[in-house]
XYZ file of C-alpha atoms in Angstrom:
200
model
C 62.505 72.648 120.838
C 59.419 74.548 119.737
C 56.366 72.420 119.258
C 55.620 73.511 115.702
C 58.934 74.652 114.323
C 57.936 73.841 110.724
C 54.183 74.238 111.040
C 53.579 70.558 110.329
C 50.224 69.385 111.609
C 49.631 66.120 113.409
C 46.398 64.705 111.982
C 44.805 61.606 113.497
C 42.172 59.484 111.802
C 39.978 56.846 113.415
C 36.717 55.021 112.735
C 34.386 55.093 115.731
C 31.111 53.447 116.616
C 28.270 55.620 117.824
C 29.028 54.523 121.393
C 32.632 55.723 121.102
C 34.490 52.437 120.476
C 37.279 51.924 117.967
C 37.217 48.122 118.187
C 34.569 45.560 118.974
C 34.719 43.217 121.988
C 36.096 40.592 119.573
C 39.220 42.737 119.113
C 40.731 45.010 116.467
C 40.994 42.172 113.940
C 37.168 42.080 113.738
C 36.446 44.586 110.960
C 32.922 43.344 110.191
C 31.314 46.409 111.803
C 33.532 48.788 109.773
C 33.325 47.320 106.288
C 29.777 48.345 105.201
C 30.616 51.972 106.018
C 34.281 52.203 105.011
C 33.369 51.774 101.339
C 30.879 54.653 101.263
C 31.625 57.801 99.268
C 31.768 59.920 102.395
C 34.350 57.631 104.047
C 36.483 57.406 100.895
C 36.358 61.161 100.265
C 37.187 61.798 103.934
C 40.318 59.637 103.789
C 41.374 61.243 100.505
C 41.124 64.706 102.068
C 43.443 63.546 104.860
C 46.200 61.824 102.891
C 46.503 64.346 100.058
C 48.220 67.047 102.233
C 50.228 64.466 104.228
C 53.828 63.479 103.560
C 54.364 61.125 106.504
C 52.309 58.213 107.796
C 52.711 57.356 111.482
C 51.534 53.938 112.655
C 51.827 51.508 115.503
C 53.203 48.070 114.649
C 49.879 46.195 114.628
C 48.246 48.743 112.347
C 51.319 48.897 110.128
C 51.138 45.140 109.595
C 47.440 45.371 108.733
C 47.635 48.460 106.518
C 50.851 47.541 104.727
C 49.776 43.945 104.325
C 46.490 44.895 102.652
C 46.656 48.244 100.868
C 49.472 47.541 98.370
C 47.329 44.665 97.010
C 44.666 47.208 95.968
C 46.989 48.801 93.393
C 45.967 47.468 90.001
C 43.143 45.395 91.475
C 40.309 44.920 89.015
C 37.326 47.098 89.896
C 39.176 48.997 92.640
C 37.742 52.404 93.470
C 40.194 55.084 92.241
C 40.154 56.694 95.711
C 41.201 53.398 97.311
C 43.921 52.956 94.723
C 45.063 56.554 95.268
C 45.401 55.967 99.002
C 47.203 52.669 98.426
C 49.749 54.330 96.115
C 50.250 57.183 98.585
C 50.799 54.710 101.440
C 53.414 52.772 99.453
C 55.228 55.882 98.217
C 55.131 58.112 101.288
C 57.561 58.117 104.207
C 56.305 55.880 106.987
C 57.291 55.749 110.653
C 56.290 52.663 112.627
C 56.479 52.721 116.423
C 57.580 49.344 117.722
C 59.703 47.863 120.477
C 59.659 44.408 118.853
C 60.439 45.027 115.165
C 64.176 45.310 114.605
C 64.173 46.269 110.946
C 61.426 47.299 108.601
C 59.957 44.753 106.196
C 58.456 47.656 104.192
C 59.997 50.166 101.827
C 60.349 53.827 102.831
C 59.668 52.878 106.448
C 61.616 53.701 109.594
C 60.996 51.570 112.684
C 61.428 53.611 115.853
C 61.401 52.440 119.467
C 60.592 55.775 121.120
C 57.507 57.372 122.665
C 55.048 58.800 120.139
C 55.495 62.314 121.537
C 59.268 62.227 120.913
C 58.792 60.883 117.392
C 56.280 63.632 116.611
C 58.651 66.297 117.981
C 61.378 64.987 115.634
C 58.990 64.930 112.666
C 57.756 68.457 113.394
C 61.357 69.666 113.311
C 61.774 68.353 109.750
C 60.260 69.834 106.605
C 57.159 68.239 105.156
C 53.390 68.169 105.006
C 50.937 66.746 107.497
C 51.878 63.837 109.735
C 48.939 61.427 109.390
C 48.339 58.926 112.194
C 46.344 56.113 110.627
C 43.906 54.413 113.019
C 46.616 53.478 115.550
C 44.748 53.855 118.838
C 47.798 53.556 121.115
C 49.616 56.301 119.184
C 46.552 58.568 119.035
C 45.868 58.111 122.761
C 49.452 59.034 123.651
C 49.368 62.135 121.454
C 45.969 63.227 122.807
C 47.219 62.817 126.380
C 50.182 65.085 125.543
C 47.972 67.590 123.650
C 49.994 66.987 120.483
C 47.102 66.523 118.029
C 46.332 69.458 115.729
C 43.535 67.906 113.680
C 41.207 65.156 114.857
C 39.393 63.284 112.074
C 36.748 60.597 112.497
C 34.336 58.550 110.559
C 31.425 57.738 112.856
C 29.432 54.646 111.965
C 25.835 54.252 113.227
C 26.335 51.094 115.259
C 26.592 50.379 118.979
C 29.335 47.850 119.691
C 28.262 47.547 123.331
C 31.806 46.902 124.489
C 35.420 47.111 123.402
C 38.017 49.838 123.927
C 37.146 53.533 123.819
C 39.317 56.124 122.110
C 38.904 58.889 124.698
C 40.236 58.037 128.137
C 39.420 59.982 131.277
C 42.051 62.518 132.273
C 42.752 64.029 128.852
C 43.953 67.627 129.017
C 41.047 70.073 128.673
C 40.963 71.762 125.290
C 38.701 73.417 122.771
C 38.231 72.249 119.191
C 36.597 73.868 116.191
C 34.685 71.962 113.498
C 36.672 72.166 110.246
C 34.427 69.969 108.092
C 31.472 67.639 108.295
C 29.747 65.373 105.813
C 27.118 62.678 106.031
C 26.425 59.917 103.581
C 25.176 56.464 102.782
C 24.056 54.276 105.714
C 24.353 57.270 108.036
C 28.134 57.388 107.812
C 29.402 60.671 109.256
C 32.829 62.222 108.610
C 33.978 64.883 111.088
C 37.179 66.908 111.230
C 38.079 69.090 114.221
C 41.027 71.470 114.584
C 42.626 72.174 117.956
C 42.175 75.747 119.132
C 45.416 76.930 120.747
């Protein structure tokens, strides 16, 4: 099967610390280092630019439980930022694929649970019609796709903190490749949003 039979892009999004970590030593459930920056205009506009062209969300199980447990509660919440509410509505309404070997059936609407490697799932999604395939902050999925050179667009928000420990997103041994800067923006508290496209 051709890699891009429909031209669908695989877009990954992740928040990173300045020292390259995606989670603190306390674990991924510790979001205290993310929260002051995630609510900035630059971070909200960055996420909006990623979900608007996407028609599929791809998540690992842990992230799916976090995202789908929280974001639907934002819809209709008093004082919610319209960009947050827009993302929440998109996440509820869009097709979702959750990679899991432990979930038998999906507790969420419009969600398929698949027990297959991320690269196989992406190949299947690329073969179907649709917009971007957005991988939302699921490090295990992003790492697998990077290792297989299956990421077309790499998006980050970089927050100006050193975590001093915790897992890194980029492992040694990734396939060499060149990327071009598609967009950049900086904002409040030194939050930086970067988007890179794979040069093939």
